[in-house]
């Protein structure tokens, strides 16, 4: 079972917005040193929406090769086109990824039956473990718990990244999902509470800047050590909040640049962090002794 701290890794870019392969390798090595449990390559934080197909698969392959089997690599392969999602998922499998993360098909606004058939088709056609990803604030579509539970019965579909922050929903899924189907947080601020309910990890933006702390947080919460987990999360809350003062991954890429770990590249329509947020994000980084 994949569980624990799963960093939603940024995709480093140079100032002219070409992919920075050297920085990517160094980020992967840093996460391995810091105790990150799994790496999610080319998800939302990895700017999947601005990479072309060739770049997308090349980043997955580069992460897989650099990790070298030491921890699992989960590839973001969702799309609003079934053909594209199939192509990306097959490509990730062929690149050696351990699993794929597939966001609900955005913009199309499908019905619950459409969501069910879309994910079931991919699971049946591509032999690799798959995780659903529900983030209605970005996609414009909400995969309801009853649809998740239907899909939980499909071979290859092994869990969901639930990013609504809704603990009532999380509890329902955790209590009703079949054995072997896991619930993972996709919301740093509420991840501790989801894991204390029985969730198995956090696909984390904040882990990009404090990987060791998020790995510890997940370990404590999954073990049920509620007081310690909540105390650590309270200390990390300024960072959680700072990472979302503008749309992800704008603040986290700016933070990593301030920390000297990546260059300034970010692709349109995303723009560099607005100057009015610089002090707030820098204060959060300084409070965590990161700059």
PDB file of C-alpha atoms in Angstrom:
ATOM      1  CA  UNK A   1       0.000   0.000   0.000  1.00  0.00           C
ATOM      2  CA  UNK A   2       1.224   3.479  -0.884  1.00  0.00           C
ATOM      3  CA  UNK A   3       0.745   5.740   2.129  1.00  0.00           C
ATOM      4  CA  UNK A   4       2.227   8.610   4.108  1.00  0.00           C
ATOM      5  CA  UNK A   5       3.651  11.864   2.802  1.00  0.00           C
ATOM      6  CA  UNK A   6       3.271  12.045  -0.971  1.00  0.00           C
ATOM      7  CA  UNK A   7       4.730  15.263  -2.312  1.00  0.00           C
ATOM      8  CA  UNK A   8       2.862  16.883  -5.199  1.00  0.00           C
ATOM      9  CA  UNK A   9       6.157  17.772  -6.819  1.00  0.00           C
ATOM     10  CA  UNK A  10       6.663  21.027  -8.717  1.00  0.00           C
ATOM     11  CA  UNK A  11       8.112  20.881 -12.224  1.00  0.00           C
ATOM     12  CA  UNK A  12      11.179  23.170 -12.195  1.00  0.00           C
ATOM     13  CA  UNK A  13      11.634  25.511 -15.142  1.00  0.00           C
ATOM     14  CA  UNK A  14      14.262  28.013 -16.234  1.00  0.00           C
ATOM     15  CA  UNK A  15      13.401  31.714 -16.602  1.00  0.00           C
ATOM     16  CA  UNK A  16      12.564  31.091 -20.282  1.00  0.00           C
ATOM     17  CA  UNK A  17      10.185  28.290 -19.155  1.00  0.00           C
ATOM     18  CA  UNK A  18      12.079  25.326 -20.525  1.00  0.00           C
ATOM     19  CA  UNK A  19      12.171  22.298 -18.232  1.00  0.00           C
ATOM     20  CA  UNK A  20      15.061  22.329 -15.745  1.00  0.00           C
ATOM     21  CA  UNK A  21      16.164  18.709 -15.587  1.00  0.00           C
ATOM     22  CA  UNK A  22      19.069  19.328 -13.216  1.00  0.00           C
ATOM     23  CA  UNK A  23      16.833  21.033 -10.652  1.00  0.00           C
ATOM     24  CA  UNK A  24      14.284  18.215 -10.964  1.00  0.00           C
ATOM     25  CA  UNK A  25      16.934  15.601 -10.164  1.00  0.00           C
ATOM     26  CA  UNK A  26      18.096  17.583  -7.139  1.00  0.00           C
ATOM     27  CA  UNK A  27      14.539  17.975  -5.842  1.00  0.00           C
ATOM     28  CA  UNK A  28      13.944  14.234  -6.109  1.00  0.00           C
ATOM     29  CA  UNK A  29      17.194  13.485  -4.264  1.00  0.00           C
ATOM     30  CA  UNK A  30      16.263  15.976  -1.533  1.00  0.00           C
ATOM     31  CA  UNK A  31      12.892  14.298  -0.994  1.00  0.00           C
ATOM     32  CA  UNK A  32      14.542  10.912  -0.765  1.00  0.00           C
ATOM     33  CA  UNK A  33      16.941  12.269   1.871  1.00  0.00           C
ATOM     34  CA  UNK A  34      14.156  13.968   3.833  1.00  0.00           C
ATOM     35  CA  UNK A  35      11.932  10.918   4.160  1.00  0.00           C
ATOM     36  CA  UNK A  36       9.136  11.630   1.676  1.00  0.00           C
ATOM     37  CA  UNK A  37       7.136   8.419   1.223  1.00  0.00           C
ATOM     38  CA  UNK A  38       6.081   8.846  -2.426  1.00  0.00           C
ATOM     39  CA  UNK A  39       6.363  11.387  -5.243  1.00  0.00           C
ATOM     40  CA  UNK A  40       3.462  12.559  -7.373  1.00  0.00           C
ATOM     41  CA  UNK A  41       4.908  13.698 -10.701  1.00  0.00           C
ATOM     42  CA  UNK A  42       3.091  16.108 -13.021  1.00  0.00           C
ATOM     43  CA  UNK A  43      -0.034  16.662 -10.998  1.00  0.00           C
ATOM     44  CA  UNK A  44      -1.675  20.058 -10.514  1.00  0.00           C
ATOM     45  CA  UNK A  45       1.370  21.357  -8.616  1.00  0.00           C
ATOM     46  CA  UNK A  46       3.587  19.979 -11.387  1.00  0.00           C
ATOM     47  CA  UNK A  47       1.810  22.206 -13.947  1.00  0.00           C
ATOM     48  CA  UNK A  48       0.341  19.298 -15.861  1.00  0.00           C
ATOM     49  CA  UNK A  49      -2.009  21.707 -17.631  1.00  0.00           C
ATOM     50  CA  UNK A  50       0.867  23.621 -19.263  1.00  0.00           C
ATOM     51  CA  UNK A  51       3.090  20.710 -20.319  1.00  0.00           C
ATOM     52  CA  UNK A  52       2.641  19.100 -23.703  1.00  0.00           C
ATOM     53  CA  UNK A  53       2.321  15.326 -24.014  1.00  0.00           C
ATOM     54  CA  UNK A  54       6.012  14.741 -24.734  1.00  0.00           C
ATOM     55  CA  UNK A  55       7.125  16.898 -21.796  1.00  0.00           C
ATOM     56  CA  UNK A  56       4.571  15.322 -19.474  1.00  0.00           C
ATOM     57  CA  UNK A  57       5.807  11.794 -20.130  1.00  0.00           C
ATOM     58  CA  UNK A  58       9.447  12.882 -20.087  1.00  0.00           C
ATOM     59  CA  UNK A  59       9.060  14.346 -16.586  1.00  0.00           C
ATOM     60  CA  UNK A  60       7.437  11.138 -15.350  1.00  0.00           C
ATOM     61  CA  UNK A  61      10.289   9.081 -16.809  1.00  0.00           C
ATOM     62  CA  UNK A  62      12.929  11.399 -15.323  1.00  0.00           C
ATOM     63  CA  UNK A  63      11.376  11.136 -11.841  1.00  0.00           C
ATOM     64  CA  UNK A  64      11.042   7.345 -12.099  1.00  0.00           C
ATOM     65  CA  UNK A  65      14.672   7.010 -13.198  1.00  0.00           C
ATOM     66  CA  UNK A  66      15.987   9.320 -10.474  1.00  0.00           C
ATOM     67  CA  UNK A  67      13.971   7.592  -7.736  1.00  0.00           C
ATOM     68  CA  UNK A  68      15.308   4.235  -8.905  1.00  0.00           C
ATOM     69  CA  UNK A  69      12.670   2.190  -7.113  1.00  0.00           C
ATOM     70  CA  UNK A  70      13.442   3.574  -3.658  1.00  0.00           C
ATOM     71  CA  UNK A  71       9.933   4.998  -3.105  1.00  0.00           C
ATOM     72  CA  UNK A  72       6.755   4.835  -5.198  1.00  0.00           C
ATOM     73  CA  UNK A  73       6.180   7.285  -8.042  1.00  0.00           C
ATOM     74  CA  UNK A  74       2.589   8.233  -8.795  1.00  0.00           C
ATOM     75  CA  UNK A  75       2.093   9.844 -12.198  1.00  0.00           C
ATOM     76  CA  UNK A  76      -0.578  12.441 -12.829  1.00  0.00           C
ATOM     77  CA  UNK A  77      -2.341  11.230 -15.968  1.00  0.00           C
ATOM     78  CA  UNK A  78      -5.823  12.727 -15.829  1.00  0.00           C
ATOM     79  CA  UNK A  79      -7.405  14.677 -18.677  1.00  0.00           C
ATOM     80  CA  UNK A  80     -10.815  15.796 -19.894  1.00  0.00           C
ATOM     81  CA  UNK A  81     -10.307  13.730 -23.052  1.00  0.00           C
ATOM     82  CA  UNK A  82     -10.566   9.969 -22.668  1.00  0.00           C
ATOM     83  CA  UNK A  83      -8.060   9.430 -25.481  1.00  0.00           C
ATOM     84  CA  UNK A  84      -5.517  11.728 -23.830  1.00  0.00           C
ATOM     85  CA  UNK A  85      -6.012  10.183 -20.393  1.00  0.00           C
ATOM     86  CA  UNK A  86      -5.508   6.703 -21.856  1.00  0.00           C
ATOM     87  CA  UNK A  87      -2.376   7.801 -23.700  1.00  0.00           C
ATOM     88  CA  UNK A  88      -0.883   9.423 -20.599  1.00  0.00           C
ATOM     89  CA  UNK A  89      -1.761   6.479 -18.367  1.00  0.00           C
ATOM     90  CA  UNK A  90      -0.246   3.976 -20.785  1.00  0.00           C
ATOM     91  CA  UNK A  91       2.824   6.181 -21.121  1.00  0.00           C
ATOM     92  CA  UNK A  92       3.242   6.381 -17.346  1.00  0.00           C
ATOM     93  CA  UNK A  93       2.944   2.606 -17.050  1.00  0.00           C
ATOM     94  CA  UNK A  94       5.553   2.130 -19.757  1.00  0.00           C
ATOM     95  CA  UNK A  95       7.850   4.662 -18.045  1.00  0.00           C
ATOM     96  CA  UNK A  96       7.800   2.546 -14.890  1.00  0.00           C
ATOM     97  CA  UNK A  97       5.482   4.557 -12.640  1.00  0.00           C
ATOM     98  CA  UNK A  98       4.053   2.620  -9.714  1.00  0.00           C
ATOM     99  CA  UNK A  99       0.563   4.120 -10.003  1.00  0.00           C
ATOM    100  CA  UNK A 100      -1.404   6.867 -11.706  1.00  0.00           C
ATOM    101  CA  UNK A 101      -3.505   9.716 -10.330  1.00  0.00           C
ATOM    102  CA  UNK A 102      -6.449  10.705 -12.523  1.00  0.00           C
ATOM    103  CA  UNK A 103      -8.318  13.927 -11.872  1.00  0.00           C
ATOM    104  CA  UNK A 104     -12.006  14.037 -12.696  1.00  0.00           C
ATOM    105  CA  UNK A 105     -12.459  15.206 -16.311  1.00  0.00           C
ATOM    106  CA  UNK A 106     -12.596  18.968 -15.959  1.00  0.00           C
ATOM    107  CA  UNK A 107     -14.625  21.574 -17.872  1.00  0.00           C
ATOM    108  CA  UNK A 108     -16.887  18.962 -19.505  1.00  0.00           C
ATOM    109  CA  UNK A 109     -19.105  18.849 -16.378  1.00  0.00           C
ATOM    110  CA  UNK A 110     -20.041  15.175 -16.802  1.00  0.00           C
ATOM    111  CA  UNK A 111     -22.784  13.397 -14.896  1.00  0.00           C
ATOM    112  CA  UNK A 112     -21.945  10.926 -12.128  1.00  0.00           C
ATOM    113  CA  UNK A 113     -22.563   8.111 -14.618  1.00  0.00           C
ATOM    114  CA  UNK A 114     -20.148   9.793 -17.018  1.00  0.00           C
ATOM    115  CA  UNK A 115     -17.500   9.972 -14.305  1.00  0.00           C
ATOM    116  CA  UNK A 116     -18.034   6.310 -13.474  1.00  0.00           C
ATOM    117  CA  UNK A 117     -17.732   5.140 -17.068  1.00  0.00           C
ATOM    118  CA  UNK A 118     -14.716   7.385 -17.779  1.00  0.00           C
ATOM    119  CA  UNK A 119     -12.623   6.057 -14.884  1.00  0.00           C
ATOM    120  CA  UNK A 120     -13.840   2.471 -15.278  1.00  0.00           C
ATOM    121  CA  UNK A 121     -12.805   2.475 -18.950  1.00  0.00           C
ATOM    122  CA  UNK A 122      -9.277   3.639 -18.141  1.00  0.00           C
ATOM    123  CA  UNK A 123      -8.932   1.120 -15.314  1.00  0.00           C
ATOM    124  CA  UNK A 124     -10.044  -1.706 -17.580  1.00  0.00           C
ATOM    125  CA  UNK A 125      -7.780  -0.724 -20.464  1.00  0.00           C
ATOM    126  CA  UNK A 126      -4.522   0.121 -18.640  1.00  0.00           C
ATOM    127  CA  UNK A 127      -3.026  -2.372 -16.204  1.00  0.00           C
ATOM    128  CA  UNK A 128      -1.574  -0.099 -13.527  1.00  0.00           C
ATOM    129  CA  UNK A 129      -2.886   0.857 -10.061  1.00  0.00           C
ATOM    130  CA  UNK A 130      -5.005   4.001 -10.300  1.00  0.00           C
ATOM    131  CA  UNK A 131      -6.117   6.639  -7.827  1.00  0.00           C
ATOM    132  CA  UNK A 132      -9.074   8.931  -8.361  1.00  0.00           C
ATOM    133  CA  UNK A 133      -8.621  12.669  -7.723  1.00  0.00           C
ATOM    134  CA  UNK A 134     -11.577  14.800  -6.717  1.00  0.00           C
ATOM    135  CA  UNK A 135     -10.960  18.560  -6.589  1.00  0.00           C
ATOM    136  CA  UNK A 136     -14.216  20.296  -7.577  1.00  0.00           C
ATOM    137  CA  UNK A 137     -12.826  23.766  -6.869  1.00  0.00           C
ATOM    138  CA  UNK A 138     -10.562  23.348  -9.902  1.00  0.00           C
ATOM    139  CA  UNK A 139     -12.463  20.997 -12.178  1.00  0.00           C
ATOM    140  CA  UNK A 140     -16.033  22.248 -11.948  1.00  0.00           C
ATOM    141  CA  UNK A 141     -17.286  18.725 -11.226  1.00  0.00           C
ATOM    142  CA  UNK A 142     -17.687  16.889  -7.920  1.00  0.00           C
ATOM    143  CA  UNK A 143     -17.379  13.107  -7.775  1.00  0.00           C
ATOM    144  CA  UNK A 144     -19.935  12.179  -5.125  1.00  0.00           C
ATOM    145  CA  UNK A 145     -19.218   9.497  -2.498  1.00  0.00           C
ATOM    146  CA  UNK A 146     -21.647   7.034  -4.066  1.00  0.00           C
ATOM    147  CA  UNK A 147     -19.738   7.249  -7.362  1.00  0.00           C
ATOM    148  CA  UNK A 148     -16.416   6.812  -5.571  1.00  0.00           C
ATOM    149  CA  UNK A 149     -17.747   3.707  -3.842  1.00  0.00           C
ATOM    150  CA  UNK A 150     -18.951   2.264  -7.156  1.00  0.00           C
ATOM    151  CA  UNK A 151     -15.509   2.811  -8.638  1.00  0.00           C
ATOM    152  CA  UNK A 152     -13.851   1.329  -5.551  1.00  0.00           C
ATOM    153  CA  UNK A 153     -15.147  -2.041  -6.740  1.00  0.00           C
ATOM    154  CA  UNK A 154     -13.285  -1.769 -10.061  1.00  0.00           C
ATOM    155  CA  UNK A 155      -9.988  -3.659 -10.241  1.00  0.00           C
ATOM    156  CA  UNK A 156      -6.961  -1.321 -10.536  1.00  0.00           C
ATOM    157  CA  UNK A 157      -8.738   1.578  -8.797  1.00  0.00           C
ATOM    158  CA  UNK A 158      -7.102   1.539  -5.379  1.00  0.00           C
ATOM    159  CA  UNK A 159      -7.955   4.847  -3.726  1.00  0.00           C
ATOM    160  CA  UNK A 160      -8.890   8.496  -4.015  1.00  0.00           C
ATOM    161  CA  UNK A 161      -7.211  11.821  -3.395  1.00  0.00           C
ATOM    162  CA  UNK A 162     -10.085  13.703  -1.776  1.00  0.00           C
ATOM    163  CA  UNK A 163      -9.353  17.442  -1.891  1.00  0.00           C
ATOM    164  CA  UNK A 164     -12.652  18.924  -0.724  1.00  0.00           C
ATOM    165  CA  UNK A 165     -11.574  19.262   2.911  1.00  0.00           C
ATOM    166  CA  UNK A 166     -14.983  17.866   3.900  1.00  0.00           C
ATOM    167  CA  UNK A 167     -14.511  15.593   6.928  1.00  0.00           C
ATOM    168  CA  UNK A 168     -18.101  14.290   6.830  1.00  0.00           C
ATOM    169  CA  UNK A 169     -17.450  13.050   3.301  1.00  0.00           C
ATOM    170  CA  UNK A 170     -14.055  11.678   4.296  1.00  0.00           C
ATOM    171  CA  UNK A 171     -15.564   9.695   7.158  1.00  0.00           C
ATOM    172  CA  UNK A 172     -18.243   8.256   4.858  1.00  0.00           C
ATOM    173  CA  UNK A 173     -15.659   7.089   2.351  1.00  0.00           C
ATOM    174  CA  UNK A 174     -13.317   5.674   4.985  1.00  0.00           C
ATOM    175  CA  UNK A 175     -16.111   3.758   6.712  1.00  0.00           C
ATOM    176  CA  UNK A 176     -17.777   2.424   3.570  1.00  0.00           C
ATOM    177  CA  UNK A 177     -14.880   1.770   1.170  1.00  0.00           C
ATOM    178  CA  UNK A 178     -13.915  -1.859   0.601  1.00  0.00           C
ATOM    179  CA  UNK A 179     -10.693  -3.279   2.024  1.00  0.00           C
ATOM    180  CA  UNK A 180      -7.690  -2.169   0.001  1.00  0.00           C
ATOM    181  CA  UNK A 181      -9.241   1.101  -1.181  1.00  0.00           C
ATOM    182  CA  UNK A 182      -7.590   4.038   0.558  1.00  0.00           C
ATOM    183  CA  UNK A 183      -8.584   7.658   1.161  1.00  0.00           C
ATOM    184  CA  UNK A 184      -5.794  10.222   0.797  1.00  0.00           C
ATOM    185  CA  UNK A 185      -6.039  13.905   1.647  1.00  0.00           C
ATOM    186  CA  UNK A 186      -5.488  16.479  -1.046  1.00  0.00           C
ATOM    187  CA  UNK A 187      -5.876  19.433   1.318  1.00  0.00           C
ATOM    188  CA  UNK A 188      -2.896  20.194   3.562  1.00  0.00           C
ATOM    189  CA  UNK A 189      -4.816  22.236   6.110  1.00  0.00           C
ATOM    190  CA  UNK A 190      -7.222  19.384   6.938  1.00  0.00           C
ATOM    191  CA  UNK A 191      -5.000  16.398   6.137  1.00  0.00           C
ATOM    192  CA  UNK A 192      -4.295  15.589   9.782  1.00  0.00           C
ATOM    193  CA  UNK A 193      -7.979  15.237  10.578  1.00  0.00           C
ATOM    194  CA  UNK A 194      -8.589  13.007   7.563  1.00  0.00           C
ATOM    195  CA  UNK A 195      -5.695  10.739   8.539  1.00  0.00           C
ATOM    196  CA  UNK A 196      -6.877  10.584  12.157  1.00  0.00           C
ATOM    197  CA  UNK A 197     -10.213   9.329  10.800  1.00  0.00           C
ATOM    198  CA  UNK A 198      -8.387   6.497   9.037  1.00  0.00           C
ATOM    199  CA  UNK A 199      -7.041   8.099   5.871  1.00  0.00           C
ATOM    200  CA  UNK A 200      -3.699   6.817   4.663  1.00  0.00           C
ATOM    201  CA  UNK A 201      -1.752   9.900   3.669  1.00  0.00           C
ATOM    202  CA  UNK A 202      -1.505  13.378   2.235  1.00  0.00           C
ATOM    203  CA  UNK A 203      -0.682  14.380  -1.329  1.00  0.00           C
ATOM    204  CA  UNK A 204       0.921  17.563  -0.148  1.00  0.00           C
ATOM    205  CA  UNK A 205       1.869  20.927  -1.618  1.00  0.00           C
ATOM    206  CA  UNK A 206       3.540  22.030   1.629  1.00  0.00           C
ATOM    207  CA  UNK A 207       5.827  18.977   1.469  1.00  0.00           C
ATOM    208  CA  UNK A 208       7.645  20.723  -1.379  1.00  0.00           C
ATOM    209  CA  UNK A 209       9.209  23.116   1.135  1.00  0.00           C
ATOM    210  CA  UNK A 210       9.234  21.069   4.380  1.00  0.00           C
ATOM    211  CA  UNK A 211       9.371  17.414   3.312  1.00  0.00           C
ATOM    212  CA  UNK A 212      10.763  16.095   6.593  1.00  0.00           C
ATOM    213  CA  UNK A 213       8.083  17.798   8.672  1.00  0.00           C
ATOM    214  CA  UNK A 214       5.219  16.577   6.481  1.00  0.00           C
ATOM    215  CA  UNK A 215       6.624  13.043   6.554  1.00  0.00           C
ATOM    216  CA  UNK A 216       6.656  13.226  10.362  1.00  0.00           C
ATOM    217  CA  UNK A 217       3.152  14.706  10.406  1.00  0.00           C
ATOM    218  CA  UNK A 218       1.761  11.881   8.302  1.00  0.00           C
ATOM    219  CA  UNK A 219       3.508   9.240  10.367  1.00  0.00           C
ATOM    220  CA  UNK A 220       2.060  10.636  13.594  1.00  0.00           C
ATOM    221  CA  UNK A 221      -1.459  11.009  12.223  1.00  0.00           C
ATOM    222  CA  UNK A 222      -1.629   7.583  10.579  1.00  0.00           C
ATOM    223  CA  UNK A 223      -0.405   6.066  13.857  1.00  0.00           C
ATOM    224  CA  UNK A 224      -3.262   7.816  15.677  1.00  0.00           C
ATOM    225  CA  UNK A 225      -0.998  10.038  17.775  1.00  0.00           C
ATOM    226  CA  UNK A 226      -3.538  12.838  17.629  1.00  0.00           C
ATOM    227  CA  UNK A 227      -2.127  15.306  20.148  1.00  0.00           C
ATOM    228  CA  UNK A 228       1.351  15.283  18.621  1.00  0.00           C
ATOM    229  CA  UNK A 229       0.034  15.378  15.066  1.00  0.00           C
ATOM    230  CA  UNK A 230      -2.269  18.309  15.745  1.00  0.00           C
ATOM    231  CA  UNK A 231       0.469  20.234  17.557  1.00  0.00           C
ATOM    232  CA  UNK A 232       2.845  19.829  14.629  1.00  0.00           C
ATOM    233  CA  UNK A 233       0.110  20.760  12.160  1.00  0.00           C
ATOM    234  CA  UNK A 234      -0.603  23.944  14.121  1.00  0.00           C
ATOM    235  CA  UNK A 235       3.044  24.943  13.759  1.00  0.00           C
ATOM    236  CA  UNK A 236       2.874  24.245  10.030  1.00  0.00           C
ATOM    237  CA  UNK A 237      -0.428  26.082   9.475  1.00  0.00           C
ATOM    238  CA  UNK A 238       1.192  29.402   8.415  1.00  0.00           C
ATOM    239  CA  UNK A 239       2.999  27.476   5.660  1.00  0.00           C
ATOM    240  CA  UNK A 240      -0.159  25.629   4.606  1.00  0.00           C
ATOM    241  CA  UNK A 241      -1.951  28.949   4.281  1.00  0.00           C
ATOM    242  CA  UNK A 242       0.929  30.717   2.540  1.00  0.00           C
ATOM    243  CA  UNK A 243       1.045  28.059  -0.183  1.00  0.00           C
ATOM    244  CA  UNK A 244      -2.443  29.123  -1.309  1.00  0.00           C
ATOM    245  CA  UNK A 245      -2.383  32.926  -1.181  1.00  0.00           C
ATOM    246  CA  UNK A 246      -2.595  32.639  -4.983  1.00  0.00           C
ATOM    247  CA  UNK A 247      -3.432  29.674  -7.170  1.00  0.00           C
ATOM    248  CA  UNK A 248      -1.198  26.642  -6.709  1.00  0.00           C
ATOM    249  CA  UNK A 249       1.637  26.279  -7.781  1.00  0.00           C
ATOM    250  CA  UNK A 250       2.413  30.024  -7.849  1.00  0.00           C
ATOM    251  CA  UNK A 251       3.292  30.426  -4.139  1.00  0.00           C
ATOM    252  CA  UNK A 252       5.135  27.121  -3.761  1.00  0.00           C
ATOM    253  CA  UNK A 253       7.320  27.736  -6.818  1.00  0.00           C
ATOM    254  CA  UNK A 254       8.144  31.230  -5.552  1.00  0.00           C
ATOM    255  CA  UNK A 255       8.985  29.724  -2.150  1.00  0.00           C
ATOM    256  CA  UNK A 256      11.343  27.150  -3.632  1.00  0.00           C
ATOM    257  CA  UNK A 257      12.988  29.906  -5.653  1.00  0.00           C
ATOM    258  CA  UNK A 258      13.494  31.934  -2.443  1.00  0.00           C
ATOM    259  CA  UNK A 259      15.012  28.822  -0.863  1.00  0.00           C
ATOM    260  CA  UNK A 260      17.447  28.507  -3.775  1.00  0.00           C
ATOM    261  CA  UNK A 261      16.131  25.148  -4.941  1.00  0.00           C
ATOM    262  CA  UNK A 262      14.627  26.120  -8.305  1.00  0.00           C
ATOM    263  CA  UNK A 263      14.739  28.965 -10.813  1.00  0.00           C
ATOM    264  CA  UNK A 264      11.897  31.386 -11.494  1.00  0.00           C
ATOM    265  CA  UNK A 265      10.159  29.675 -14.421  1.00  0.00           C
ATOM    266  CA  UNK A 266       6.385  29.292 -14.386  1.00  0.00           C
ATOM    267  CA  UNK A 267       4.232  29.045 -17.504  1.00  0.00           C
ATOM    268  CA  UNK A 268       1.351  31.218 -18.579  1.00  0.00           C
ATOM    269  CA  UNK A 269      -1.435  31.510 -17.769  1.00  0.00           C
ATOM    270  CA  UNK A 270       0.203  31.147 -14.335  1.00  0.00           C
ATOM    271  CA  UNK A 271       2.259  34.199 -13.377  1.00  0.00           C
ATOM    272  CA  UNK A 272       4.937  34.834 -10.734  1.00  0.00           C
ATOM    273  CA  UNK A 273       3.715  35.537  -7.212  1.00  0.00           C
ATOM    274  CA  UNK A 274       2.218  39.011  -6.932  1.00  0.00           C
ATOM    275  CA  UNK A 275       4.483  41.376  -4.977  1.00  0.00           C
ATOM    276  CA  UNK A 276       1.738  42.103  -2.456  1.00  0.00           C
ATOM    277  CA  UNK A 277       2.060  38.506  -1.209  1.00  0.00           C
ATOM    278  CA  UNK A 278       5.873  38.395  -1.011  1.00  0.00           C
ATOM    279  CA  UNK A 279       6.137  39.472   2.626  1.00  0.00           C
ATOM    280  CA  UNK A 280       3.407  37.107   3.769  1.00  0.00           C
ATOM    281  CA  UNK A 281       4.957  34.072   2.108  1.00  0.00           C
ATOM    282  CA  UNK A 282       8.478  35.062   3.127  1.00  0.00           C
ATOM    283  CA  UNK A 283       7.353  35.470   6.745  1.00  0.00           C
ATOM    284  CA  UNK A 284       5.940  31.934   6.697  1.00  0.00           C
ATOM    285  CA  UNK A 285       9.200  30.610   5.260  1.00  0.00           C
ATOM    286  CA  UNK A 286      11.247  32.496   7.846  1.00  0.00           C
ATOM    287  CA  UNK A 287       9.001  31.195  10.613  1.00  0.00           C
ATOM    288  CA  UNK A 288       9.906  27.674   9.514  1.00  0.00           C
ATOM    289  CA  UNK A 289      13.638  28.567   9.230  1.00  0.00           C
ATOM    290  CA  UNK A 290      13.599  27.964   5.480  1.00  0.00           C
ATOM    291  CA  UNK A 291      15.111  31.309   4.390  1.00  0.00           C
TER     292      UNK A 291
END
